[in-house]
mmCIF file of C-alpha atoms and ligand atoms in Angstrom:
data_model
loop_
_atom_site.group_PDB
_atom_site.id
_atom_site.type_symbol
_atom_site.label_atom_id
_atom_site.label_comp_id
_atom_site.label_asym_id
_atom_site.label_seq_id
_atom_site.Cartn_x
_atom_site.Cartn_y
_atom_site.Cartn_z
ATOM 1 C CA UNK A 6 32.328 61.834 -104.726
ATOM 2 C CA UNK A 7 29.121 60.509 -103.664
ATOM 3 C CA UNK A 8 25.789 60.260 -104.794
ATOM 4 C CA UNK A 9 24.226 63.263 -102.347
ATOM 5 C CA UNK A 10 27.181 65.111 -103.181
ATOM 6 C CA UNK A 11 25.498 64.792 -106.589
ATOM 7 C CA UNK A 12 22.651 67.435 -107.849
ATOM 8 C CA UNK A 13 20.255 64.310 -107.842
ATOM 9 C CA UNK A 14 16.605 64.855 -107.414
ATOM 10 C CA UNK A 15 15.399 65.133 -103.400
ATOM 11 C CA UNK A 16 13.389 62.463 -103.666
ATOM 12 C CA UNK A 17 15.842 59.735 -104.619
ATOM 13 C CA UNK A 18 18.400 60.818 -102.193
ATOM 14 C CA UNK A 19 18.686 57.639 -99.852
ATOM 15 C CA UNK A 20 17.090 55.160 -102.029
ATOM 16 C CA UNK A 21 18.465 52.298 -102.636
ATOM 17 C CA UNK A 22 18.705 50.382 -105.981
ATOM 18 C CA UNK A 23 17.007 47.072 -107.047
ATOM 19 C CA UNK A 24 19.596 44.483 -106.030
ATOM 20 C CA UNK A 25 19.262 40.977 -105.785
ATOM 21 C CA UNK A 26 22.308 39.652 -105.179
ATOM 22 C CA UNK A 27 24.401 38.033 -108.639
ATOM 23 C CA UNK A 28 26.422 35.705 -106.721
ATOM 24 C CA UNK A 29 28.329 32.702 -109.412
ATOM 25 C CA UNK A 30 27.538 29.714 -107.369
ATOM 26 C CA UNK A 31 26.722 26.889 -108.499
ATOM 27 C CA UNK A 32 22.779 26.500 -108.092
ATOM 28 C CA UNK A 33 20.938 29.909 -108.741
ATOM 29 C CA UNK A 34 17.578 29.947 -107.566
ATOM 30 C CA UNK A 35 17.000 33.787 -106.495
ATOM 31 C CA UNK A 36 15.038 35.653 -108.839
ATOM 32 C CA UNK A 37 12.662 33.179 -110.070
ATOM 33 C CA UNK A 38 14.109 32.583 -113.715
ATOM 34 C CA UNK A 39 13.306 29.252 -115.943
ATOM 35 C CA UNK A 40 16.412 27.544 -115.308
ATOM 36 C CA UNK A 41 15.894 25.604 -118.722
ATOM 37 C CA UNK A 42 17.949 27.033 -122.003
ATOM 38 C CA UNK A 43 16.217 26.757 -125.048
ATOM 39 C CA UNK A 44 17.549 23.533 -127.415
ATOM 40 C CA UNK A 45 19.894 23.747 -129.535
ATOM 41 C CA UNK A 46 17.625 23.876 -132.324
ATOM 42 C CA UNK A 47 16.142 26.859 -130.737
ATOM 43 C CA UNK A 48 19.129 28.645 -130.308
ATOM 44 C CA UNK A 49 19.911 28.032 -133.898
ATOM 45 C CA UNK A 50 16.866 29.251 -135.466
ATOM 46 C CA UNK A 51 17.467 32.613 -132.620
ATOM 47 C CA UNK A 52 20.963 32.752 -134.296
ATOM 48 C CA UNK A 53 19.441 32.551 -138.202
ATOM 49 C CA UNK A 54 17.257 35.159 -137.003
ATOM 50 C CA UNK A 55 19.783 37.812 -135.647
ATOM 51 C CA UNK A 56 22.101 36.882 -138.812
ATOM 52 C CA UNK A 57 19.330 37.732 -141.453
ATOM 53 C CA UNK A 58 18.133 40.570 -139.341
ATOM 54 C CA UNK A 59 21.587 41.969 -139.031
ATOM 55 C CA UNK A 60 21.649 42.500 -142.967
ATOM 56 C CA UNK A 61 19.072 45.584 -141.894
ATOM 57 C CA UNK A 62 20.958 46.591 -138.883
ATOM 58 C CA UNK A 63 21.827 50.398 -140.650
ATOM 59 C CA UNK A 64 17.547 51.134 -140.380
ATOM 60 C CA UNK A 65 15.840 51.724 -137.075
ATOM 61 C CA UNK A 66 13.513 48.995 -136.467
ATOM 62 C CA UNK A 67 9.588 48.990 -136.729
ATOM 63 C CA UNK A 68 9.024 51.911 -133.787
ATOM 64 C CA UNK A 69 5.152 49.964 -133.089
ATOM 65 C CA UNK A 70 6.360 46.318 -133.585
ATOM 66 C CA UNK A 71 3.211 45.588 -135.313
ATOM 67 C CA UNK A 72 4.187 42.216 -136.265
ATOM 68 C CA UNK A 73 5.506 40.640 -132.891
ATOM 69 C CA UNK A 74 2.421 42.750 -131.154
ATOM 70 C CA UNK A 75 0.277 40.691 -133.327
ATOM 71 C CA UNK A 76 1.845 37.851 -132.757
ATOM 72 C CA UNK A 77 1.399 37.963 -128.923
ATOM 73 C CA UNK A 78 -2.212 38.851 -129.879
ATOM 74 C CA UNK A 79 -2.636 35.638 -130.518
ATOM 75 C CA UNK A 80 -0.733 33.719 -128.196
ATOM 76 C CA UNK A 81 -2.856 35.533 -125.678
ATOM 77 C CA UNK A 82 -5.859 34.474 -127.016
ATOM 78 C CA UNK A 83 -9.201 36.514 -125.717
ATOM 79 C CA UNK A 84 -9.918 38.105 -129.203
ATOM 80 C CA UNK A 85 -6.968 40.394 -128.445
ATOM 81 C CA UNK A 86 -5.482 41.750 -131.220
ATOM 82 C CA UNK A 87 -2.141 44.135 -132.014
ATOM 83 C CA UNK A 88 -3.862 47.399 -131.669
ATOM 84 C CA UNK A 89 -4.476 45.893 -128.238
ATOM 85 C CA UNK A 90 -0.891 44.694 -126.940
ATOM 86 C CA UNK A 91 2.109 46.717 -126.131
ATOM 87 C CA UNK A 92 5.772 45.488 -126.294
ATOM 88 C CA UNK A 93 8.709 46.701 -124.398
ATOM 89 C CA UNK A 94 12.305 45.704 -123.429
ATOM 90 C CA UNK A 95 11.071 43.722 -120.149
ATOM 91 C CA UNK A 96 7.993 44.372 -118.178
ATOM 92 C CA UNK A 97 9.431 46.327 -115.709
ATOM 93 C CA UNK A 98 10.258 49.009 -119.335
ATOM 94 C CA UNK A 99 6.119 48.226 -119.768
ATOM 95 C CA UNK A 100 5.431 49.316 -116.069
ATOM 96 C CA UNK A 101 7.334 52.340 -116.215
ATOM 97 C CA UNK A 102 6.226 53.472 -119.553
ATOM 98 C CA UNK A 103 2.461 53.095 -117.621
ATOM 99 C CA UNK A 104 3.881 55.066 -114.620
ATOM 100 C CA UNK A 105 5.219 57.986 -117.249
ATOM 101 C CA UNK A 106 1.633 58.222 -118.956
ATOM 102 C CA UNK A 107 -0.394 58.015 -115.982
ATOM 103 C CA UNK A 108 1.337 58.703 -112.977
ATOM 104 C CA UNK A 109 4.001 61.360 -112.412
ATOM 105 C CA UNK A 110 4.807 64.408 -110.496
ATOM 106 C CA UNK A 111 1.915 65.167 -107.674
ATOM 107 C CA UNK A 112 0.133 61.726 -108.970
ATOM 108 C CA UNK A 113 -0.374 58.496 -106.372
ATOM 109 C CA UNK A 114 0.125 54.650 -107.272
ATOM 110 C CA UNK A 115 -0.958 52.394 -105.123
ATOM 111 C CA UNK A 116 0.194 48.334 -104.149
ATOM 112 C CA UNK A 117 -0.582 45.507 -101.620
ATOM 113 C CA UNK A 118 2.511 44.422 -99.697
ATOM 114 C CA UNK A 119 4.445 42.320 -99.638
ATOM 115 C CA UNK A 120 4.325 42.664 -103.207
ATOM 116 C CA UNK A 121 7.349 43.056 -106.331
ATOM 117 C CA UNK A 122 9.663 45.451 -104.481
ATOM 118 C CA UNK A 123 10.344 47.083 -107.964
ATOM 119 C CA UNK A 124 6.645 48.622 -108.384
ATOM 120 C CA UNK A 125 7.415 51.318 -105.735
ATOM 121 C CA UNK A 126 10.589 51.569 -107.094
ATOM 122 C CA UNK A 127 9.556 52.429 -110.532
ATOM 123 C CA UNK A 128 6.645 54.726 -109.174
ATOM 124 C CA UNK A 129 9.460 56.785 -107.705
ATOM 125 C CA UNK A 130 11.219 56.646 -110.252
ATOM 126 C CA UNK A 131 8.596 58.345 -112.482
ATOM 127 C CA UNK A 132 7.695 60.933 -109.371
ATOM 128 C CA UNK A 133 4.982 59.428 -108.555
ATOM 129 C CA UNK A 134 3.837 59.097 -104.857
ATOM 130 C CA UNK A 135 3.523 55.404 -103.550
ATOM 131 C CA UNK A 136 1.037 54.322 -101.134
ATOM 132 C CA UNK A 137 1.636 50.857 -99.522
ATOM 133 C CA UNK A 138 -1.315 48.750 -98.803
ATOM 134 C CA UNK A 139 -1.395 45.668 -97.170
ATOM 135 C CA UNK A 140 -2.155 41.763 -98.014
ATOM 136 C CA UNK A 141 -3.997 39.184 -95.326
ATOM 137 C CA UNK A 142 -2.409 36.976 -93.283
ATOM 138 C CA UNK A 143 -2.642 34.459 -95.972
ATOM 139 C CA UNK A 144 -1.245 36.885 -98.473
ATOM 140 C CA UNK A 145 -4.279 37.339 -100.221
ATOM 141 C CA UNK A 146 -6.128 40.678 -100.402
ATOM 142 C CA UNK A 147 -9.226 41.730 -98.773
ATOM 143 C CA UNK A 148 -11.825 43.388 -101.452
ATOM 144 C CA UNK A 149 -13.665 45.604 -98.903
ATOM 145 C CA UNK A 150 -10.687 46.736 -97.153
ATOM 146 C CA UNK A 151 -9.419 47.443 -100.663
ATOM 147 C CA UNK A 152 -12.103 49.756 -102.237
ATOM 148 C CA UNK A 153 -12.014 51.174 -98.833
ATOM 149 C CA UNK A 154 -8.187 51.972 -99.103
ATOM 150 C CA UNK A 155 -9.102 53.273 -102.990
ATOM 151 C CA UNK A 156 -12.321 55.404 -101.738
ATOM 152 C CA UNK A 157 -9.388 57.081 -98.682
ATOM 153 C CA UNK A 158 -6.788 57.918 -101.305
ATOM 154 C CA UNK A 159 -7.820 57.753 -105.284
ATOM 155 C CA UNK A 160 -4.957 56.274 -106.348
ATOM 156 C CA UNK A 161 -4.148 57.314 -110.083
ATOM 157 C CA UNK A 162 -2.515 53.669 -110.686
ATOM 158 C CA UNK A 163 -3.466 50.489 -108.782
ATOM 159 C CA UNK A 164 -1.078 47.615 -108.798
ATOM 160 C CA UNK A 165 -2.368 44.328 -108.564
ATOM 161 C CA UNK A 166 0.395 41.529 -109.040
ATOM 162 C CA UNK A 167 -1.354 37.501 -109.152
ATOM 163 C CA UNK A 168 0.131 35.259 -108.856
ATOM 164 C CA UNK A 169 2.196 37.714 -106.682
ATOM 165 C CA UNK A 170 5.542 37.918 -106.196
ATOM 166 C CA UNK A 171 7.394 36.695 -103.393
ATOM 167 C CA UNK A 172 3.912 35.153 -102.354
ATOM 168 C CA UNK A 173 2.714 32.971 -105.320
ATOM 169 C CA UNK A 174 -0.903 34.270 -104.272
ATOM 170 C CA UNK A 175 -3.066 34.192 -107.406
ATOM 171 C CA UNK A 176 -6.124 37.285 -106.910
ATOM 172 C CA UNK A 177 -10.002 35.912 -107.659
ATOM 173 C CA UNK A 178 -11.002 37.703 -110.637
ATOM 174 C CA UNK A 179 -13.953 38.900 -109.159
ATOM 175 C CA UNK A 180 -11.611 40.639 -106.303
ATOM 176 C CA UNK A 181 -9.807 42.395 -109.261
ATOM 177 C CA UNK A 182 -13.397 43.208 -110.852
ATOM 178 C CA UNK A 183 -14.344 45.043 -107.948
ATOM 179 C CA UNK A 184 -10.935 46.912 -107.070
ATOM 180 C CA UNK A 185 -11.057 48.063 -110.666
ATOM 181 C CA UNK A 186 -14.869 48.962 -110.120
ATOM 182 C CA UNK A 187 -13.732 51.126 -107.138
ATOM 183 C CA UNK A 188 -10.715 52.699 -108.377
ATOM 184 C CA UNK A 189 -10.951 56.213 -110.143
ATOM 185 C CA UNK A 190 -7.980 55.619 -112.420
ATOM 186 C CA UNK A 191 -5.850 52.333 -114.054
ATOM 187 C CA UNK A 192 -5.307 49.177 -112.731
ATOM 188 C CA UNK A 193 -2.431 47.318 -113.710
ATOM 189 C CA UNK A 194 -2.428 43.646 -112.957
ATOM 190 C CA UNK A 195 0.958 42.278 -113.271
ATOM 191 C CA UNK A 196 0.382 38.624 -114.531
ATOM 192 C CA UNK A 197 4.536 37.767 -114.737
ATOM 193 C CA UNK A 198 4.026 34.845 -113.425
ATOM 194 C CA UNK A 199 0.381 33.455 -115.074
ATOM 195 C CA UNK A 200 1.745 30.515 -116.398
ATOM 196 C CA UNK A 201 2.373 28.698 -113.711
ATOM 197 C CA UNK A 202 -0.903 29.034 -112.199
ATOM 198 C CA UNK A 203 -2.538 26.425 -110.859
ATOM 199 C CA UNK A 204 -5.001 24.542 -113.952
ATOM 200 C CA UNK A 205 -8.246 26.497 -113.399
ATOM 201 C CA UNK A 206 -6.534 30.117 -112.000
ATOM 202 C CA UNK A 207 -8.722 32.543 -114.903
ATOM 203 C CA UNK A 208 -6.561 35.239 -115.918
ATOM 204 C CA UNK A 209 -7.844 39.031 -115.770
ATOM 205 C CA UNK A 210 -7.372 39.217 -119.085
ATOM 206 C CA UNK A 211 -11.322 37.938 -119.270
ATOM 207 C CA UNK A 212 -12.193 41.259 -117.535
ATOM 208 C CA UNK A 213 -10.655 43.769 -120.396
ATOM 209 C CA UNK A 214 -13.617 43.827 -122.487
ATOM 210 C CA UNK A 215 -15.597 45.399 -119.533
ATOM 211 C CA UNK A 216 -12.807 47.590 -118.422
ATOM 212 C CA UNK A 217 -10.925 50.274 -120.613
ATOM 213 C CA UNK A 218 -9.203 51.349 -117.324
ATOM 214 C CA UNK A 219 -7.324 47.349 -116.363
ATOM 215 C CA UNK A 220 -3.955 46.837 -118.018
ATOM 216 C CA UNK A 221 -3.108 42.946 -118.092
ATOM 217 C CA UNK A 222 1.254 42.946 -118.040
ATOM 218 C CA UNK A 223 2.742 39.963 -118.565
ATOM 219 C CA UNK A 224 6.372 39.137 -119.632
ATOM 220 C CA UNK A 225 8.897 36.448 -121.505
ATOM 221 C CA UNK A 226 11.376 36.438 -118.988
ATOM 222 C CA UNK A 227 9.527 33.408 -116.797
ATOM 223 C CA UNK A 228 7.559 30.357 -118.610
ATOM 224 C CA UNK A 229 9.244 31.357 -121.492
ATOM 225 C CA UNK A 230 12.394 31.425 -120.412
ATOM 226 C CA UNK A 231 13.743 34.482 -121.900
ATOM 227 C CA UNK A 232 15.029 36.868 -119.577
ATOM 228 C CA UNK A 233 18.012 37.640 -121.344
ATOM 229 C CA UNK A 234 15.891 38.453 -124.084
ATOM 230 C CA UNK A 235 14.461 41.502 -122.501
ATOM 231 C CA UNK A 236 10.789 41.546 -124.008
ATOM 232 C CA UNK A 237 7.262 42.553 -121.824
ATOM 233 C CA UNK A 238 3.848 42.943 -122.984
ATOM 234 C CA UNK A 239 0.523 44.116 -121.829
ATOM 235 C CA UNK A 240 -3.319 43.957 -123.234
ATOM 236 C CA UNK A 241 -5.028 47.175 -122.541
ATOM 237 C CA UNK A 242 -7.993 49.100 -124.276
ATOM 238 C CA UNK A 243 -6.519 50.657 -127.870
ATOM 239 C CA UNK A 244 -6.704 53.417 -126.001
ATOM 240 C CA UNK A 245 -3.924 53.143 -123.396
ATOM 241 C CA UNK A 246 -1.923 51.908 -126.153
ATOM 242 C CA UNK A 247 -2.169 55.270 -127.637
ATOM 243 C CA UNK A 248 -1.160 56.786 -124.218
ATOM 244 C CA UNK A 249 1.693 55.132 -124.119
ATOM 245 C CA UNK A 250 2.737 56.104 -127.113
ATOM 246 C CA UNK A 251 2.848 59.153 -126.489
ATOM 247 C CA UNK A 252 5.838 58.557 -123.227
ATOM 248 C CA UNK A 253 7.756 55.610 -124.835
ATOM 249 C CA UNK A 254 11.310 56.486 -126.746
ATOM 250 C CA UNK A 255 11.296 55.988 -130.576
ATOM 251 C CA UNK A 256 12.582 52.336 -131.314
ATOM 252 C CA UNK A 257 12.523 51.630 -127.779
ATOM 253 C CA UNK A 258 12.815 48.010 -128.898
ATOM 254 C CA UNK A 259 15.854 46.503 -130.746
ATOM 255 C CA UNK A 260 14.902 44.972 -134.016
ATOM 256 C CA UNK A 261 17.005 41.990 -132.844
ATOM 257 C CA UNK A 262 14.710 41.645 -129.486
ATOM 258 C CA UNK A 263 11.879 41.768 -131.842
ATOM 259 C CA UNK A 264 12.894 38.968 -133.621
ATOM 260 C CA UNK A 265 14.005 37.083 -130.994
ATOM 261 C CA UNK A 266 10.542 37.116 -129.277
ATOM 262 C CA UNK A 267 8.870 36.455 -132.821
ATOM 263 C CA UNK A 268 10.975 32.841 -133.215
ATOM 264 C CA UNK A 269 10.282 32.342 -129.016
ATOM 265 C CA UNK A 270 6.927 32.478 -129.525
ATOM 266 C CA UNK A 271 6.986 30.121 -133.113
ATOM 267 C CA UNK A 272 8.715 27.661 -130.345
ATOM 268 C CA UNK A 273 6.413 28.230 -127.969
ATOM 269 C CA UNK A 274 5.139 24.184 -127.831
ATOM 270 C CA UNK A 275 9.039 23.961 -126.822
ATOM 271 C CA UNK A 276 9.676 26.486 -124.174
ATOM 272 C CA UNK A 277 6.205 26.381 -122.515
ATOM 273 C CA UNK A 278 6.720 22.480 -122.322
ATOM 274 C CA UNK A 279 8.849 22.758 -119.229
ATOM 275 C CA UNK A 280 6.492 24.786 -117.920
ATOM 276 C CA UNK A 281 4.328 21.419 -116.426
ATOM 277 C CA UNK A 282 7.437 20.160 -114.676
ATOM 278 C CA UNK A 283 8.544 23.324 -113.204
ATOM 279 C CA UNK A 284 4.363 23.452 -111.366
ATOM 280 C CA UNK A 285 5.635 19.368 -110.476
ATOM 281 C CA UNK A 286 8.874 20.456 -108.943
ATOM 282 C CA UNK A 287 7.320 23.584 -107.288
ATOM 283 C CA UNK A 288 4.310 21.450 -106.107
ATOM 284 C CA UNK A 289 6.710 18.790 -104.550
ATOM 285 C CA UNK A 290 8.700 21.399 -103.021
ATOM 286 C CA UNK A 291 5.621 23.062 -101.012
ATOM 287 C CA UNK A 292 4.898 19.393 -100.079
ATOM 288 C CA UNK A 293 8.795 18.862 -98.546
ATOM 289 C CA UNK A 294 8.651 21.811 -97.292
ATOM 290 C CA UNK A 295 5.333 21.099 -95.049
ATOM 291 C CA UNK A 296 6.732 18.202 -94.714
ATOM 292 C CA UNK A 297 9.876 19.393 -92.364
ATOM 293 C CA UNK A 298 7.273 21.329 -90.325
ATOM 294 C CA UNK A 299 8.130 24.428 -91.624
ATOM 295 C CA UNK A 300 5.290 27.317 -92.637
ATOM 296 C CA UNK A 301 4.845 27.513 -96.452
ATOM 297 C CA UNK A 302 2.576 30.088 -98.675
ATOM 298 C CA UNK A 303 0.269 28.531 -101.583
ATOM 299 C CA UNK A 304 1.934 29.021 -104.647
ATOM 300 C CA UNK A 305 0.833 29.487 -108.055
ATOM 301 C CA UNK A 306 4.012 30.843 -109.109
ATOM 302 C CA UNK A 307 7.919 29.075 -110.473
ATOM 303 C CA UNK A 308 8.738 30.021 -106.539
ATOM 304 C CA UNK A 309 7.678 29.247 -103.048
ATOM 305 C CA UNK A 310 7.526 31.432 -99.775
ATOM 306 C CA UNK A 311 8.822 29.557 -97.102
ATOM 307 C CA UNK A 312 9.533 30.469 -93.134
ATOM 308 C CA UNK A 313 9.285 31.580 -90.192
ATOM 309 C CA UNK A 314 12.767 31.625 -89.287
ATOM 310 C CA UNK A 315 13.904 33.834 -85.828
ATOM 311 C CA UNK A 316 17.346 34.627 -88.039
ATOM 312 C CA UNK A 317 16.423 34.283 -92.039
ATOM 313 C CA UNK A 318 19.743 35.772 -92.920
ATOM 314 C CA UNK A 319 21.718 33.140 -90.445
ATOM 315 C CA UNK A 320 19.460 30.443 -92.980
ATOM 316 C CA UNK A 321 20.278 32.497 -96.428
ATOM 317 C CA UNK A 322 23.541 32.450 -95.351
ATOM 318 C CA UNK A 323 23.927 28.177 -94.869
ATOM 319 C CA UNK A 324 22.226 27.318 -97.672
ATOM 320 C CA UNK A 325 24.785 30.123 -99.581
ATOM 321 C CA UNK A 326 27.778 28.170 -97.992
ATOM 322 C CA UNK A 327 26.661 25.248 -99.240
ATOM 323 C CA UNK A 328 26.767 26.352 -103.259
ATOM 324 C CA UNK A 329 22.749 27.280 -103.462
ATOM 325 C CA UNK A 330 21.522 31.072 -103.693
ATOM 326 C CA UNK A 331 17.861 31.943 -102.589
ATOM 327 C CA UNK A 332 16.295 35.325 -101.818
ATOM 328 C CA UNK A 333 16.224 37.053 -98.486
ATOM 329 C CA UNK A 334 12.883 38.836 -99.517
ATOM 330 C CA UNK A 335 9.770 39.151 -98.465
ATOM 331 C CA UNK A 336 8.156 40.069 -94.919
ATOM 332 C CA UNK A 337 10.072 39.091 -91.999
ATOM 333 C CA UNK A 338 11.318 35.435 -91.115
ATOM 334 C CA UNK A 339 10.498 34.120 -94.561
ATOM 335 C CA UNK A 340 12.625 33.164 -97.611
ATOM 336 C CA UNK A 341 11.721 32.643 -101.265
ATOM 337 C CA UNK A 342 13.215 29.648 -103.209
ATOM 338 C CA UNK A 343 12.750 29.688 -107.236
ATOM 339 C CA UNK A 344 11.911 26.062 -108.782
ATOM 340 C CA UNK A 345 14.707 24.988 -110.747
ATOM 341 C CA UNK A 346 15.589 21.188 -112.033
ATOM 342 C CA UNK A 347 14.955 18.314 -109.821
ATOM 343 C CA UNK A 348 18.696 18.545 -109.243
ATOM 344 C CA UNK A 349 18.529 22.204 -108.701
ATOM 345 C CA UNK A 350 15.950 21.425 -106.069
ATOM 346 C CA UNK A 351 17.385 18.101 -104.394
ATOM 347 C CA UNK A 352 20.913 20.490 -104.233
ATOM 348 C CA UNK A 353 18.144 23.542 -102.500
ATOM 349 C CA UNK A 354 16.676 20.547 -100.005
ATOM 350 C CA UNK A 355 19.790 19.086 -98.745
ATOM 351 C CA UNK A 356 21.569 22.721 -97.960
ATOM 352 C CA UNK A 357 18.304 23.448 -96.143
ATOM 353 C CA UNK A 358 18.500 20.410 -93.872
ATOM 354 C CA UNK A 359 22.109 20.569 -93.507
ATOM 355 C CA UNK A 360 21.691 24.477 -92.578
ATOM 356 C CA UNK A 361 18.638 23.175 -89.874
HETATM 357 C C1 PLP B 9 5.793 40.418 -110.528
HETATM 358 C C2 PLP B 9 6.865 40.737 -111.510
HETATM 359 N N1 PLP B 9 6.599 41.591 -112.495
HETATM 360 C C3 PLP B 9 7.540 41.910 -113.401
HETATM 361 C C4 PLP B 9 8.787 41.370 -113.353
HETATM 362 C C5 PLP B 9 9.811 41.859 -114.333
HETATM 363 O O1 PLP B 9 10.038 41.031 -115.349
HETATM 364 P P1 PLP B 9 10.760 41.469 -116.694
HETATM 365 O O2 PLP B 9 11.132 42.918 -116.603
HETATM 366 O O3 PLP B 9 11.934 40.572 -116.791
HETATM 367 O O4 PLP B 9 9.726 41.233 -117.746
HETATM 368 C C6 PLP B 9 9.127 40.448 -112.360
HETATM 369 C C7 PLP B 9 10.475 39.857 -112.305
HETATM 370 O O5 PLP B 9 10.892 39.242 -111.377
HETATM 371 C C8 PLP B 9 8.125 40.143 -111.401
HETATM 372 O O6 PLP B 9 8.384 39.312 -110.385
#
């Protein structure tokens, strides 16, 4: 049997599921993880804190996660405090919890592409309508086209992703202050990737006090290095919080992913540490890059847009051959390399020139 022979819902007949590829070779650099474990000490004191919270496993776990909420309070910083953060397994869980509160059936959500190819995924998934947008040339995004592209369709949900993903275009805060200005409903900025900006790159987390409407997202799968961990966040107005209460699933989040995050952010001096390196390596790489002649988007991200190639699969494909996975992703002709090690990234340069 196959899926349309399935009673599925109309509109998700053809779509296709998120899939970068999980290939085992032996250098991954395709969907822009840390590519540093934590220490062993780290991964001790994780272990101590699944073994004493598995003594409680037989009780559901705090349903608000007031204590790691507060806790990510104050790693933000900003005066934020728990009644203003939100935790869920990942921040793609955060985004779609957003879409089920404030978008939905005969609802709109709107993005600038080429953006995170799971936003409009997730806004389907939720029923809600997506209407693509478009970056500049330079991959940045035009604030007068944008309020103009708000004003044509009132968007219930904005999406707003700096530094962006498979760009590594950071958004001016004053370009976010005036899309949220325009827009009728929320505005999500999807700050995944903040860490790595550039020293100087303000987050829009310095706009919430001004705007009940902007939801900050951010996640511990990237500088933090925690993907397996599963745990997203946002910073919103109490307000939203409230609203999202209202759409998440009781204990949505294990009481072991709880306490993971708690000891990842009590080592966060550790795991942020390679986070100055990783901006070094990614740095070099748009250098090497320019370097060989070849185009290469600014990044303020752990990844860098590369191209134009006539054939960018022919490309993906040599540099797979030779043991080192990228991503065929973004708009046509280019390629998107995560930073990994400098061995990671000596491995990426060589099966690049060897594949030119
Ligand atoms: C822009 C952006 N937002 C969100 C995510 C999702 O991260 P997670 O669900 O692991 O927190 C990613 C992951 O690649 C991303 O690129």
């Amino acid at each position: 049997m196959r899926v349309e022979d399935l009673p599925i819902r109309d509109d998700l007949r053809g779509r296709s599921p998120y899939g970068a590829p999980q290939i085992d070779v032996p250098v991954r650099l395709n969907t822009n993880e840390n590519p540093y474990g934590p220490s062993d000490s780290l991964a001790a004191d994780l272990a101590e804190a699944v073994r004493l919270g598995a003594a409680g496993l037989n009780r559901y776990p705090d349903r608000d996660a007031l204590a790691l909420r507060g806790e990510l309070a104050s790693y933000l910083g900003h005066g934020l405090t728990a009644e203003r953060v939100w935790a869920a397994n990942g921040s793609n869980e955060v985004i779609q919890q957003i879409l089920q509160a404030f978008g939905g059936p005969g609802r709109t959500a709107l993005g600038f592409e080429p953006s995170y190819s799971m936003h409009p995924i997730i806004v389907t998934g939720t029923s809600t309508e997506w209407i693509a947008g478009a970056r500049e040339e330079d991959f940045g995004i035009d604030p007068d086209k944008a309020v103009a592209l708000i004003g044509e369709h009132r968007p219930d949900v904005v999406f707003l992703t700096s530094p962006n993903n498979p760009t590594g275009t950071a958004l001016d805060p004053a370009v976010i202050a005036r899309i949220v200005e325009a827009a009728p409903g929320m505005v999500v900025v999807d700050e995944a990737y903040f860490e790595f900006a550039r020293a100087g790159t303000p987050s829009a987390l310095t706009l919430l006090p001004d705007h009940p409407r902007l939801i900050v997202t951010r996640t511990m799968s990237k500088a933090f290095a925690m993907a397996g961990a599963r745990l997203g966040y946002l910073a919103a107005h109490p307000a939203v919080i409230e609203a999202l209460l209202l759409v998440r699933l009781p204990y949505h989040l294990s009481s072991l992913t709880q306490e993971a995050a708690r000891v990842a952010l009590a080592h966060r001096a550790e795991l942020l540490g390679t986070v100055a390196a990783l901006r070094a390596e990614r740095d070099a790489t748009v250098a090497w890059l320019r370097g060989r002649g070849l185009e290469v988007a600014d990044s303020d991200a752990n990844f860098v847009l590369f191209g134009r190639f006539e054939d960018r699969r022919a490309v993906w494909e040599g540099i797979l051959d030779r043991g080192v996975l990228i991503r065929e992703v973004g708009p046509p002709g280019w390629l998107r390399v995560s930073v990994g090690t400098a061995e990671e990234m000596a491995a990426f340069r060589a099966a690049l020139e060897e594949t030119l």
